[in-house]
Every structure is written in C-alpha cells, then in structure tokens.
Amino acid sequence: MSPGRTRPGRTSPGTSPGRRRDGERLTPGRLSPGDVARAGAAGLRARPARVVLSALGVAIGIATMIAVIGISSSSREQLLRRLDRLGTNLLTVTPGRTMFGEDAKLPLTALPMVRRIRPVRAAAATGAVEATVRRTNHIPEAVTGGIAVQAADTGLLATLEGAVARGTWLNAATERGPAVVLGAEAARRLGLARTGVQVWMGGRWFTVVGILGEMPLAPEIERSALVGFPAAAKLLGFDGHPTTIYERSSDATVEQVRAVLPRTVNPEGPEEVEVSRPSDALAAKAAAAGAFTGLLLGLGAVALLVGGVGVANTMVISVLERRREIGLRRSLGATRGQVRLQFLAESLLLSALGGVAGAVLGTLATAGYALARGWPLVVPPWAVGGAVVATLVVGTLAGLYPAVRAARLPPTVALAAP
C-alpha cells in the first residue's frame, strides 16, 4: 500500500470521526416504518405464549372500559326512548302540608277546577281509601302485601295513557258496585293472573274485573287496587277528597299549567298544593344511569394499568434474553436510536394487539347485555377512540424503559452475555 493512502473504512490522522478523508460524512442506515414494524413483529412472533398472556391484561382493561361505557350508554338511550314514548306532559297534583305542619287535603272541587283550565286536555283523580285487599278473608288484616286501595275516576286510564292487560276498565256500571281493577304489581302480589275471581276488601268480597299493564309514569297505580268513587264512598267509607290528580296538556303549555295549578286547585291555600312531573323522575334516572360509570371506569383503568405493567415486564425480560441479539445488531451498525425504536415498536404492537382484542370483547359484551335486556346497542365512537389512545399511551409508557435499557447496552458487553 502506497504512503498517504488509508484503508477503506479507516480515517487518516487528523480526520474527525464520522467523516471520510474526502469530506463525505458517514451516516447510518435508516429504517422505514415498514422495517420498524417488521422488526417489532418478528420479536413478538418468537414468543407467542408470552405475548398472548401480556396482551390479555391490556385486553381485559380495554374491554372493561368499553363495556362499562357501552352498557351505560345503552341503558340511558333506552330510558330516553321510553321517556319520549311516554311523554313529558303529565303533571300530578298532591296535597302538601298546612302552615301548622299537618297533612293538607285537596278540595272536593279540585278535579272539576283542573278540567276548567283551558290547555288541559285530560284530568283524572284517585283517592286513598282506608281499607286493605287480601286474597281471602282468612289472611290477617295486617298482611297487606304493600297494596293500596284507591278510589279512581273513570277517566284515569285515558289520562295516564295506560292499557288493560286483562279484563276491562271501570265504567259507569262497575264504578258503583263491588268491582275492582288491579294494578300489574298488585295482581302479582296477590297471585292473580285472570279476572272474574274475588278478593276481600273492607270486610266484603269484590270481583276483579280488570288487570292493568305497566305504568312507568305512575308506579303507585301499579301497586293499587282501584274501585270507583261511588263504590268507595258507599262500600268503603271514602270521604271523597282526592289525594292525587293527574293532568295532561300539550308539551308547549306544561310549564304554564304547572304555574296555575296550585291556585286553581286550592285558591285559599295554594301553598298546600304540590305539583310534580313524573317524567322528571325518568329523566333523572337517565341522567343517573352513568352515576357509577366513573367508578367502573376506574376499575377498568386499574386493569389496564396492570396490563401495562405486564407489558413492561415482558419487554424487560425480552431485553435481558436478547442481549446477544442487541449486541450483534449494534456491531453490524445499528444505532442506539434504531435499537430503541425496535423495542418501542414491539411494545406498541403488543399493546395494540391487546387493545384490538379488548375493543372487540367489550363491544360483544355490550351487545350481548343489551340484546338480553331488549335495549338498543350504543357504543359511543369516543369510547373506542379513547381505548385506542389509552392503548398507545400504555404501550409507549410500558416500552420506554426497556427500549432505553436495550439501547444503552454496549455491543461488547451484549455479545459477551450468556
């Protein structure tokens, strides 16, 4: 070799490292995104059992979070649809308390006065009766089963927009005699599924002429035995004062009617009248459907955190087991950044595998639960998007330390590892 020449790959004296004598800088090879993905996938394929177990922790966390959000959203959607179907234009009027703290009474003229309000489309009343209903007269009177006896106006069913499941509703003939219509829950508690049988009420037999269907806006009716106002006064000692008035008006006039009802019902003591809207309870229930969502999401986050720890543990062990591979790559020219990127890609792929599996499992769990309950299936897109973001964050955090540790291994030490 002639003087003044250097061997290929070497620098001559006075030449800075990383720069050839002719001035050209030596640059390491670059890995394309596809190369990084293939390198990361190759590391995972070499240990399939460990990959599956590590991804399972992430999948459980993601599935829990999506299922919690999906089931809560499906339940809320079911309640809102039910609320739209039932309407929000029903108001109830009940007696409050007097200024002396005693129970007030609605006037006998309360129902006719409510019907005189121009926007009111329908109104009906019920009145509490001091009596019990039992299957036979051999059952002790104290055993009421939580069933109330109420006098009912014949317009009650139309006002509540309810339906009769079996038999008929009270009419001009049956409201005057010993006939009773049972609410759905009252019939279940009495063990009755058909009409024409008799029950013991107020010391005499009453014939069951009808059984009502469910009434979500008036659950107190579901737990009641209903008789006509004339029969209640004549046979059960009812005093005639209504205890609840149900009123329907158009949606646009609900608040206007609500404002005038107390003074209309009891001009002398409007402060003794309470007005409420039953649909508000369903709306509040819909709003509260996600009350425990935060807690359950917290549990899902804990599961996701445990899954992230499992991923980090897997990656740390992978670095320890593959030190010779790391040393060989470094000696062949791989930079620290490329080694770090490879292990970070493995961690992201491992977390993504668990995230996809968790999203599928969470959606299937939501679909199964919603189908079993007859609910609409609602899985918010933001929940799936949040799951993807959470997966990427977990993968990055879990793989950051192992990737840095792998990149810091000196090639000579790594190659000498057993």
Tab-separated table of C-alpha atoms in Angstrom:
chain	number	residue	atom	x	y	z
A	1	MET	CA	0.000	0.000	0.000
A	2	SER	CA	1.472	3.356	-1.029
A	3	PRO	CA	2.148	6.022	1.559
A	4	GLY	CA	-0.519	8.615	2.073
A	5	ARG	CA	-3.318	6.121	1.403
A	6	THR	CA	-5.650	4.721	4.077
A	7	ARG	CA	-7.539	1.508	4.156
A	8	PRO	CA	-11.275	1.632	3.315
A	9	GLY	CA	-13.396	2.339	6.370
A	10	ARG	CA	-10.488	3.943	8.251
A	11	THR	CA	-9.812	7.622	8.804
A	12	SER	CA	-6.459	9.148	8.294
A	13	PRO	CA	-4.697	11.024	11.069
A	14	GLY	CA	-6.279	14.376	11.649
A	15	THR	CA	-9.642	13.305	10.210
A	16	SER	CA	-12.586	13.632	12.631
A	17	PRO	CA	-14.648	10.518	13.461
A	18	GLY	CA	-17.688	10.020	11.284
A	19	ARG	CA	-16.099	11.873	8.350
A	20	ARG	CA	-14.112	10.416	5.451
A	21	ARG	CA	-10.839	11.951	4.300
A	22	ASP	CA	-12.522	13.298	1.187
A	23	GLY	CA	-15.000	15.233	3.386
A	24	GLU	CA	-18.049	12.930	2.974
A	25	ARG	CA	-19.892	12.313	6.265
A	26	LEU	CA	-20.727	8.720	7.199
A	27	THR	CA	-24.445	8.349	8.022
A	28	PRO	CA	-26.121	5.262	9.483
A	29	GLY	CA	-28.767	3.444	7.506
A	30	ARG	CA	-32.348	4.481	8.103
A	31	LEU	CA	-35.257	2.186	8.929
A	32	SER	CA	-38.515	2.810	7.174
A	33	PRO	CA	-41.793	2.493	9.181
A	34	GLY	CA	-42.340	-0.849	7.476
A	35	ASP	CA	-38.908	-2.075	8.555
A	36	VAL	CA	-39.608	-0.985	12.139
A	37	ALA	CA	-42.988	-2.776	12.139
A	38	ARG	CA	-41.473	-5.971	10.713
A	39	ALA	CA	-38.649	-5.931	13.238
A	40	GLY	CA	-41.094	-5.431	16.104
A	41	ALA	CA	-43.428	-8.152	14.826
A	42	ALA	CA	-40.535	-10.586	14.475
A	43	GLY	CA	-39.674	-10.112	18.132
A	44	LEU	CA	-43.267	-10.876	19.131
A	45	ARG	CA	-43.620	-13.939	16.898
A	46	ALA	CA	-40.647	-15.538	18.620
A	47	ARG	CA	-42.537	-15.665	21.956
A	48	PRO	CA	-46.239	-16.205	21.172
A	49	ALA	CA	-47.340	-17.577	24.558
A	50	ARG	CA	-45.798	-14.697	26.480
A	51	VAL	CA	-47.260	-12.198	24.012
A	52	VAL	CA	-50.772	-13.588	24.414
A	53	LEU	CA	-50.608	-13.514	28.216
A	54	SER	CA	-49.226	-9.972	28.252
A	55	ALA	CA	-51.786	-8.703	25.733
A	56	LEU	CA	-54.559	-10.322	27.777
A	57	GLY	CA	-54.040	-7.831	30.616
A	58	VAL	CA	-54.440	-4.884	28.250
A	59	ALA	CA	-57.436	-6.556	26.585
A	60	ILE	CA	-59.225	-7.005	29.915
A	61	GLY	CA	-58.731	-3.347	30.809
A	62	ILE	CA	-59.915	-2.050	27.437
A	63	ALA	CA	-62.855	-4.491	27.338
A	64	THR	CA	-63.955	-3.411	30.809
A	65	MET	CA	-63.864	0.263	29.921
A	66	ILE	CA	-65.741	-0.130	26.630
A	67	ALA	CA	-68.335	-2.470	28.177
A	68	VAL	CA	-68.970	-0.072	31.058
A	69	ILE	CA	-69.413	2.899	28.739
A	70	GLY	CA	-71.443	0.900	26.216
A	71	ILE	CA	-73.838	-0.628	28.747
A	72	SER	CA	-74.321	2.721	30.473
A	73	SER	CA	-74.980	4.454	27.136
A	74	SER	CA	-77.381	1.716	26.030
A	75	SER	CA	-79.305	1.951	29.296
A	76	ARG	CA	-79.516	5.729	29.023
A	77	GLU	CA	-80.705	5.511	25.423
A	78	GLN	CA	-83.398	3.009	26.425
A	79	LEU	CA	-84.636	5.334	29.171
A	80	LEU	CA	-84.684	8.339	26.855
A	81	ARG	CA	-86.604	6.420	24.203
A	82	ARG	CA	-89.039	5.256	26.832
A	83	LEU	CA	-89.412	8.826	28.050
A	84	ASP	CA	-90.115	10.055	24.532
A	85	ARG	CA	-92.741	7.359	24.113
A	86	LEU	CA	-94.474	8.111	27.419
A	87	GLY	CA	-94.356	11.871	27.006
A	88	THR	CA	-93.337	14.643	29.362
A	89	ASN	CA	-96.676	16.443	29.519
A	90	LEU	CA	-98.141	14.652	32.545
A	91	LEU	CA	-98.414	16.572	35.815
A	92	THR	CA	-99.541	15.275	39.206
A	93	VAL	CA	-101.156	17.323	41.951
A	94	THR	CA	-100.926	16.113	45.547
A	95	PRO	CA	-101.701	17.698	48.924
A	96	GLY	CA	-98.807	19.135	50.881
A	97	ARG	CA	-98.803	20.335	54.471
A	98	THR	CA	-100.566	23.172	56.205
A	99	MET	CA	-98.723	26.025	57.886
A	100	PHE	CA	-99.096	24.094	61.161
A	101	GLY	CA	-97.327	21.032	59.748
A	102	GLU	CA	-100.461	18.910	59.373
A	103	ASP	CA	-101.375	16.905	56.295
A	104	ALA	CA	-103.447	19.027	53.940
A	105	LYS	CA	-106.383	17.838	51.829
A	106	LEU	CA	-107.320	18.672	48.293
A	107	PRO	CA	-110.788	20.255	47.999
A	108	LEU	CA	-113.682	18.166	46.712
A	109	THR	CA	-113.912	20.542	43.758
A	110	ALA	CA	-110.251	20.158	42.815
A	111	LEU	CA	-110.766	17.872	39.805
A	112	PRO	CA	-113.542	19.964	38.135
A	113	MET	CA	-111.433	23.086	38.652
A	114	VAL	CA	-108.406	21.497	36.969
A	115	ARG	CA	-110.527	20.460	33.997
A	116	ARG	CA	-111.563	24.074	33.534
A	117	ILE	CA	-108.007	25.174	32.732
A	118	ARG	CA	-108.010	25.851	29.001
A	119	PRO	CA	-104.792	23.997	27.930
A	120	VAL	CA	-105.728	20.874	29.954
A	121	ARG	CA	-106.589	18.008	27.623
A	122	ALA	CA	-107.412	15.343	30.230
A	123	ALA	CA	-107.566	15.089	34.003
A	124	ALA	CA	-108.477	12.356	36.468
A	125	ALA	CA	-108.118	11.716	40.178
A	126	THR	CA	-107.534	8.978	42.708
A	127	GLY	CA	-108.261	8.981	46.422
A	128	ALA	CA	-106.698	6.920	49.200
A	129	VAL	CA	-109.142	4.553	50.927
A	130	GLU	CA	-108.654	3.241	54.457
A	131	ALA	CA	-109.002	-0.425	53.552
A	132	THR	CA	-106.884	-3.446	52.752
A	133	VAL	CA	-107.101	-6.007	49.988
A	134	ARG	CA	-106.374	-9.681	50.614
A	135	ARG	CA	-106.722	-12.844	48.631
A	136	THR	CA	-109.171	-14.355	51.157
A	137	ASN	CA	-110.771	-13.310	54.425
A	138	HIS	CA	-108.615	-15.896	56.246
A	139	ILE	CA	-105.478	-13.798	55.800
A	140	PRO	CA	-104.767	-11.466	58.764
A	141	GLU	CA	-105.696	-7.861	58.111
A	142	ALA	CA	-102.167	-6.712	58.948
A	143	VAL	CA	-100.805	-8.634	55.969
A	144	THR	CA	-101.401	-6.070	53.238
A	145	GLY	CA	-98.619	-7.028	50.837
A	146	GLY	CA	-97.934	-3.340	50.305
A	147	ILE	CA	-101.065	-2.970	48.173
A	148	ALA	CA	-103.005	0.284	48.496
A	149	VAL	CA	-106.730	0.623	47.941
A	150	GLN	CA	-107.703	3.725	45.969
A	151	ALA	CA	-110.835	5.239	44.532
A	152	ALA	CA	-110.323	6.007	40.847
A	153	ASP	CA	-112.035	8.246	38.338
A	154	THR	CA	-113.193	6.523	35.168
A	155	GLY	CA	-111.012	8.876	33.114
A	156	LEU	CA	-107.836	7.762	34.870
A	157	LEU	CA	-106.761	5.167	32.305
A	158	ALA	CA	-107.110	7.584	29.383
A	159	THR	CA	-105.286	10.352	31.247
A	160	LEU	CA	-102.355	8.097	32.086
A	161	GLU	CA	-102.457	6.608	28.576
A	162	GLY	CA	-102.363	3.166	30.136
A	163	ALA	CA	-103.725	-0.139	28.951
A	164	VAL	CA	-105.690	-3.023	30.410
A	165	ALA	CA	-103.768	-6.286	30.213
A	166	ARG	CA	-106.783	-8.457	31.055
A	167	GLY	CA	-110.480	-7.747	31.516
A	168	THR	CA	-111.916	-4.236	31.347
A	169	TRP	CA	-111.519	-0.844	32.979
A	170	LEU	CA	-114.064	0.724	35.306
A	171	ASN	CA	-117.168	2.112	33.604
A	172	ALA	CA	-120.397	3.806	34.588
A	173	ALA	CA	-121.821	0.485	35.793
A	174	THR	CA	-118.882	-1.142	37.568
A	175	GLU	CA	-117.741	2.034	39.341
A	176	ARG	CA	-120.858	1.846	41.522
A	177	GLY	CA	-120.615	-1.767	42.588
A	178	PRO	CA	-118.133	-4.134	44.292
A	179	ALA	CA	-115.789	-4.288	41.298
A	180	VAL	CA	-112.042	-3.740	41.440
A	181	VAL	CA	-109.275	-3.283	38.893
A	182	LEU	CA	-105.800	-4.357	39.997
A	183	GLY	CA	-102.523	-2.756	39.036
A	184	ALA	CA	-99.908	-5.001	37.463
A	185	GLU	CA	-97.794	-5.260	40.625
A	186	ALA	CA	-100.849	-5.655	42.885
A	187	ALA	CA	-102.043	-8.592	40.792
A	188	ARG	CA	-98.624	-10.238	41.025
A	189	ARG	CA	-98.511	-9.812	44.791
A	190	LEU	CA	-101.985	-11.325	45.127
A	191	GLY	CA	-101.032	-14.189	42.823
A	192	LEU	CA	-103.760	-13.376	40.300
A	193	ALA	CA	-103.372	-13.711	36.562
A	194	ARG	CA	-107.028	-13.684	35.465
A	195	THR	CA	-110.208	-11.741	36.064
A	196	GLY	CA	-113.537	-12.965	37.438
A	197	VAL	CA	-112.095	-14.003	40.808
A	198	GLN	CA	-112.917	-12.291	44.101
A	199	VAL	CA	-110.731	-10.573	46.677
A	200	TRP	CA	-111.515	-9.496	50.229
A	201	MET	CA	-111.644	-5.710	50.689
A	202	GLY	CA	-113.082	-3.674	53.543
A	203	GLY	CA	-114.961	-6.608	55.043
A	204	ARG	CA	-116.645	-7.785	51.822
A	205	TRP	CA	-115.907	-9.502	48.535
A	206	PHE	CA	-115.011	-7.527	45.410
A	207	THR	CA	-114.844	-9.032	41.930
A	208	VAL	CA	-111.717	-8.437	39.884
A	209	VAL	CA	-112.897	-7.067	36.543
A	210	GLY	CA	-109.543	-5.984	35.142
A	211	ILE	CA	-105.772	-6.123	35.485
A	212	LEU	CA	-103.738	-3.184	34.232
A	213	GLY	CA	-100.498	-3.216	32.317
A	214	GLU	CA	-97.362	-1.449	33.493
A	215	MET	CA	-97.478	2.321	34.040
A	216	PRO	CA	-93.953	3.715	34.345
A	217	LEU	CA	-95.175	7.269	34.938
A	218	ALA	CA	-97.498	6.189	37.736
A	219	PRO	CA	-95.874	3.307	39.641
A	220	GLU	CA	-98.233	3.919	42.561
A	221	ILE	CA	-101.117	2.778	40.338
A	222	GLU	CA	-99.304	-0.478	39.616
A	223	ARG	CA	-99.341	-1.252	43.354
A	224	SER	CA	-103.007	-0.349	43.902
A	225	ALA	CA	-106.433	-1.933	43.886
A	226	LEU	CA	-108.773	0.554	42.183
A	227	VAL	CA	-112.501	0.933	42.754
A	228	GLY	CA	-114.924	3.581	41.513
A	229	PHE	CA	-115.512	6.764	43.502
A	230	PRO	CA	-119.209	5.937	44.143
A	231	ALA	CA	-118.394	2.389	45.298
A	232	ALA	CA	-115.581	3.618	47.539
A	233	ALA	CA	-117.905	6.135	49.213
A	234	LYS	CA	-120.786	3.684	49.602
A	235	LEU	CA	-118.960	0.454	50.486
A	236	LEU	CA	-115.597	1.519	51.962
A	237	GLY	CA	-116.319	4.781	53.772
A	238	PHE	CA	-114.308	7.009	51.431
A	239	ASP	CA	-114.674	10.742	52.227
A	240	GLY	CA	-114.459	11.865	48.586
A	241	HIS	CA	-111.303	14.018	48.833
A	242	PRO	CA	-108.879	13.245	46.023
A	243	THR	CA	-105.284	12.574	47.024
A	244	THR	CA	-103.715	12.691	43.549
A	245	ILE	CA	-104.849	14.467	40.403
A	246	TYR	CA	-103.282	13.526	37.087
A	247	GLU	CA	-103.360	16.106	34.304
A	248	ARG	CA	-102.186	16.165	30.711
A	249	SER	CA	-101.719	19.188	28.491
A	250	SER	CA	-99.680	19.948	25.393
A	251	ASP	CA	-95.898	19.965	25.704
A	252	ALA	CA	-95.766	23.669	24.945
A	253	THR	CA	-98.119	24.574	27.797
A	254	VAL	CA	-96.863	22.255	30.540
A	255	GLU	CA	-94.987	24.956	32.428
A	256	GLN	CA	-97.866	27.421	32.115
A	257	VAL	CA	-100.335	24.898	33.504
A	258	ARG	CA	-97.901	23.951	36.237
A	259	ALA	CA	-97.713	27.571	37.355
A	260	VAL	CA	-101.500	27.994	37.734
A	261	LEU	CA	-102.402	24.576	39.157
A	262	PRO	CA	-101.829	25.312	42.888
A	263	ARG	CA	-104.048	28.408	42.909
A	264	THR	CA	-106.647	26.711	40.726
A	265	VAL	CA	-106.850	23.583	42.879
A	266	ASN	CA	-106.927	25.395	46.220
A	267	PRO	CA	-107.433	29.154	45.882
A	268	GLU	CA	-107.455	29.609	49.663
A	269	GLY	CA	-104.188	27.734	50.263
A	270	PRO	CA	-102.100	27.308	47.116
A	271	GLU	CA	-99.032	26.719	49.277
A	272	GLU	CA	-100.676	23.498	50.478
A	273	VAL	CA	-100.621	22.031	46.947
A	274	GLU	CA	-97.643	20.231	45.430
A	275	VAL	CA	-97.246	19.832	41.672
A	276	SER	CA	-94.715	17.481	40.106
A	277	ARG	CA	-93.928	15.970	36.740
A	278	PRO	CA	-93.426	12.166	36.852
A	279	SER	CA	-91.315	12.206	33.697
A	280	ASP	CA	-88.690	14.178	35.636
A	281	ALA	CA	-88.020	11.034	37.658
A	282	LEU	CA	-87.303	9.056	34.489
A	283	ALA	CA	-85.143	11.889	33.170
A	284	ALA	CA	-83.226	11.927	36.447
A	285	LYS	CA	-82.851	8.170	36.216
A	286	ALA	CA	-81.458	8.544	32.717
A	287	ALA	CA	-79.024	11.164	33.969
A	288	ALA	CA	-78.059	8.949	36.899
A	289	ALA	CA	-77.601	5.903	34.695
A	290	GLY	CA	-73.931	6.861	34.444
A	291	ALA	CA	-73.532	7.680	38.129
A	292	PHE	CA	-71.364	4.626	38.721
A	293	THR	CA	-69.703	4.813	35.330
A	294	GLY	CA	-66.791	6.753	36.789
A	295	LEU	CA	-66.209	4.119	39.456
A	296	LEU	CA	-66.390	1.251	36.993
A	297	LEU	CA	-64.135	3.105	34.577
A	298	GLY	CA	-61.680	3.432	37.433
A	299	LEU	CA	-61.711	-0.335	37.847
A	300	GLY	CA	-61.132	-0.713	34.120
A	301	ALA	CA	-58.244	1.751	34.328
A	302	VAL	CA	-56.715	-0.308	37.137
A	303	ALA	CA	-56.988	-3.434	34.981
A	304	LEU	CA	-55.404	-1.515	32.109
A	305	LEU	CA	-52.602	-0.351	34.400
A	306	VAL	CA	-51.972	-3.939	35.491
A	307	GLY	CA	-51.891	-4.926	31.835
A	308	GLY	CA	-49.371	-2.160	31.155
A	309	VAL	CA	-47.157	-3.432	33.966
A	310	GLY	CA	-47.347	-6.880	32.399
A	311	VAL	CA	-46.279	-5.464	29.049
A	312	ALA	CA	-43.360	-3.617	30.655
A	313	ASN	CA	-42.318	-6.761	32.487
A	314	THR	CA	-42.430	-8.750	29.260
A	315	MET	CA	-40.312	-6.177	27.455
A	316	VAL	CA	-37.711	-6.018	30.259
A	317	ILE	CA	-37.363	-9.802	30.225
A	318	SER	CA	-37.147	-9.677	26.429
A	319	VAL	CA	-34.232	-7.226	26.659
A	320	LEU	CA	-32.399	-9.473	29.123
A	321	GLU	CA	-32.928	-12.554	26.975
A	322	ARG	CA	-31.909	-10.852	23.741
A	323	ARG	CA	-28.724	-9.111	24.801
A	324	ARG	CA	-26.627	-11.036	22.296
A	325	GLU	CA	-29.064	-10.105	19.534
A	326	ILE	CA	-28.806	-6.444	20.587
A	327	GLY	CA	-25.011	-6.642	20.622
A	328	LEU	CA	-24.953	-8.231	17.182
A	329	ARG	CA	-27.217	-5.536	15.752
A	330	ARG	CA	-25.086	-2.809	17.287
A	331	SER	CA	-21.868	-4.349	15.940
A	332	LEU	CA	-23.398	-4.527	12.462
A	333	GLY	CA	-24.088	-0.798	12.513
A	334	ALA	CA	-27.459	-0.340	14.229
A	335	THR	CA	-27.562	2.867	16.206
A	336	ARG	CA	-28.912	3.265	19.704
A	337	GLY	CA	-31.928	5.064	18.310
A	338	GLN	CA	-32.725	2.168	15.979
A	339	VAL	CA	-32.498	-0.377	18.804
A	340	ARG	CA	-34.624	1.847	20.989
A	341	LEU	CA	-37.172	2.234	18.190
A	342	GLN	CA	-37.323	-1.535	17.624
A	343	PHE	CA	-38.189	-2.349	21.217
A	344	LEU	CA	-40.617	0.557	21.459
A	345	ALA	CA	-42.352	-0.762	18.327
A	346	GLU	CA	-42.613	-4.204	19.926
A	347	SER	CA	-44.244	-2.683	22.987
A	348	LEU	CA	-46.702	-0.677	20.883
A	349	LEU	CA	-47.620	-3.699	18.770
A	350	LEU	CA	-48.122	-5.801	21.897
A	351	SER	CA	-50.387	-3.182	23.459
A	352	ALA	CA	-52.249	-2.649	20.174
A	353	LEU	CA	-52.921	-6.375	19.963
A	354	GLY	CA	-54.466	-6.295	23.438
A	355	GLY	CA	-56.353	-3.085	22.638
A	356	VAL	CA	-57.989	-4.501	19.499
A	357	ALA	CA	-58.920	-7.703	21.304
A	358	GLY	CA	-60.312	-5.667	24.230
A	359	ALA	CA	-62.365	-3.432	21.940
A	360	VAL	CA	-63.909	-6.471	20.265
A	361	LEU	CA	-64.616	-8.181	23.597
A	362	GLY	CA	-66.089	-5.003	25.110
A	363	THR	CA	-68.370	-4.444	22.135
A	364	LEU	CA	-69.527	-8.076	22.158
A	365	ALA	CA	-70.218	-7.892	25.901
A	366	THR	CA	-72.252	-4.709	25.433
A	367	ALA	CA	-74.169	-6.232	22.521
A	368	GLY	CA	-74.969	-9.390	24.475
A	369	TYR	CA	-76.164	-7.497	27.553
A	370	ALA	CA	-78.214	-5.026	25.520
A	371	LEU	CA	-79.793	-7.833	23.496
A	372	ALA	CA	-80.691	-9.753	26.648
A	373	ARG	CA	-82.370	-6.677	28.151
A	374	GLY	CA	-84.036	-5.551	24.932
A	375	TRP	CA	-82.021	-2.314	24.827
A	376	PRO	CA	-80.655	-0.529	21.780
A	377	LEU	CA	-76.947	-1.133	21.243
A	378	VAL	CA	-74.963	2.066	21.766
A	379	VAL	CA	-71.166	2.071	21.789
A	380	PRO	CA	-70.001	5.715	21.577
A	381	PRO	CA	-67.262	6.272	18.993
A	382	TRP	CA	-65.356	8.365	21.508
A	383	ALA	CA	-65.124	5.311	23.763
A	384	VAL	CA	-63.423	3.299	21.018
A	385	GLY	CA	-61.205	6.267	20.187
A	386	GLY	CA	-60.320	6.665	23.849
A	387	ALA	CA	-59.462	2.971	24.021
A	388	VAL	CA	-57.071	3.380	21.083
A	389	VAL	CA	-55.409	6.383	22.714
A	390	ALA	CA	-55.166	4.562	26.052
A	391	THR	CA	-53.596	1.578	24.320
A	392	LEU	CA	-50.975	3.740	22.626
A	393	VAL	CA	-50.189	5.544	25.867
A	394	VAL	CA	-49.837	2.261	27.762
A	395	GLY	CA	-47.661	0.797	25.022
A	396	THR	CA	-45.402	3.842	24.973
A	397	LEU	CA	-45.011	4.055	28.734
A	398	ALA	CA	-44.542	0.309	29.124
A	399	GLY	CA	-41.917	0.083	26.413
A	400	LEU	CA	-39.998	3.269	27.095
A	401	TYR	CA	-37.735	1.988	29.878
A	402	PRO	CA	-36.959	-1.406	28.265
A	403	ALA	CA	-36.212	0.350	24.958
A	404	VAL	CA	-33.822	2.812	26.606
A	405	ARG	CA	-32.170	-0.013	28.545
A	406	ALA	CA	-31.671	-2.018	25.378
A	407	ALA	CA	-30.175	0.966	23.555
A	408	ARG	CA	-27.659	1.619	26.335
A	409	LEU	CA	-26.142	-1.873	26.245
A	410	PRO	CA	-22.544	-1.646	24.942
A	411	PRO	CA	-22.046	-4.022	21.998
A	412	THR	CA	-19.057	-5.823	23.596
A	413	VAL	CA	-20.926	-6.429	26.844
A	414	ALA	CA	-24.049	-7.555	24.978
A	415	LEU	CA	-22.133	-10.008	22.802
A	416	ALA	CA	-20.392	-11.467	25.866
A	417	ALA	CA	-23.743	-12.155	27.581
A	418	PRO	CA	-24.567	-15.852	28.086
